[in-house]
């Protein structure tokens, strides 16, 4: 199993770079950042520094979207980083949550997202693509490679990921929901004539190593609020009891009363007060290293190829080091 570290690009950028270097020293192979231009610093500038100061880390956004940058700009950015540092990037992409809503826009349609996945990959790898009805190509790209991984929860999005994406990003670590969603992606890939095993599966969630479970829950409760934004969209689209989305995912948002993006992804987010302890425990990895190893082993058996650690809490360094010392060796020893 591969391991990744997910950070917000809060200033100073040097701290983000330092944590990514620490992660690489501890055996992490991927470095991810949020991408929301209003809330945090521009990630791709910082990606360049991360790549410069690491040797093998693969770097990318978790996740970008098809609208805040035009497709040729996104592709050119990835292709430039790859040319400078040797094809060490990955494009995580979705419909857009904070980046779009904070700027007063609605998340993109799945149709537009599907077109963007194809176009960004083709352009970054040197092939021609159609952008806004116009054929374009980046003539300077040589031997570029850009895997595009899609974040998804709902049935139509899962099907799109299976049909088009090189990887599937699931932002929660509940084994029951992971099995359900990975199965949907694999079936869609097979129906599209693809090898289902060719779609990389990445589960991303907060991990907090420590014995004080109550404190860990409070540090990670924000995640249930963030996931709740997507769940609310699904309930609005399909209904809570449609059978198309597991009630194990949708039932917990009954007490949700809106969301303030000013606290997005941060410990102590007041918009996450509705999230019960049960959801924090299900969606996150908490407790001593042995508890993390047990849950990750179960996820690996469900077909998860990478676990990406959200480290938006007060024990970033300690968790990275504990994973390097105990968790990663146990999963890959």
GROMACS .gro file of C-alpha atoms in nm, residues 53 57 102 109 119 123 129 131 163 166 179 207-208 267 278 289 306 325:
model
   18
   53UNK     CA    1   1.316   1.961  -0.230
   57UNK     CA    2   0.755   1.218  -0.409
  102UNK     CA    3  -1.643   3.042  -0.206
  109UNK     CA    4  -2.153   1.917  -1.401
  119UNK     CA    5  -0.862   1.705  -2.233
  123UNK     CA    6  -0.281   1.800  -2.346
  129UNK     CA    7  -0.758   1.788  -2.734
  131UNK     CA    8  -1.112   2.280  -2.552
  163UNK     CA    9  -1.517   0.490  -1.724
  166UNK     CA   10  -0.683   0.653  -1.396
  179UNK     CA   11  -1.639  -0.163  -0.041
  207UNK     CA   12  -0.534   1.010   1.068
  208UNK     CA   13  -0.446   1.103   1.425
  267UNK     CA   14  -1.000   2.160   1.361
  278UNK     CA   15  -1.966   0.745   1.541
  289UNK     CA   16  -0.069   0.272   1.573
  306UNK     CA   17  -0.313   0.421  -0.131
  325UNK     CA   18   0.808   0.417   1.234
   0.00000   0.00000   0.00000
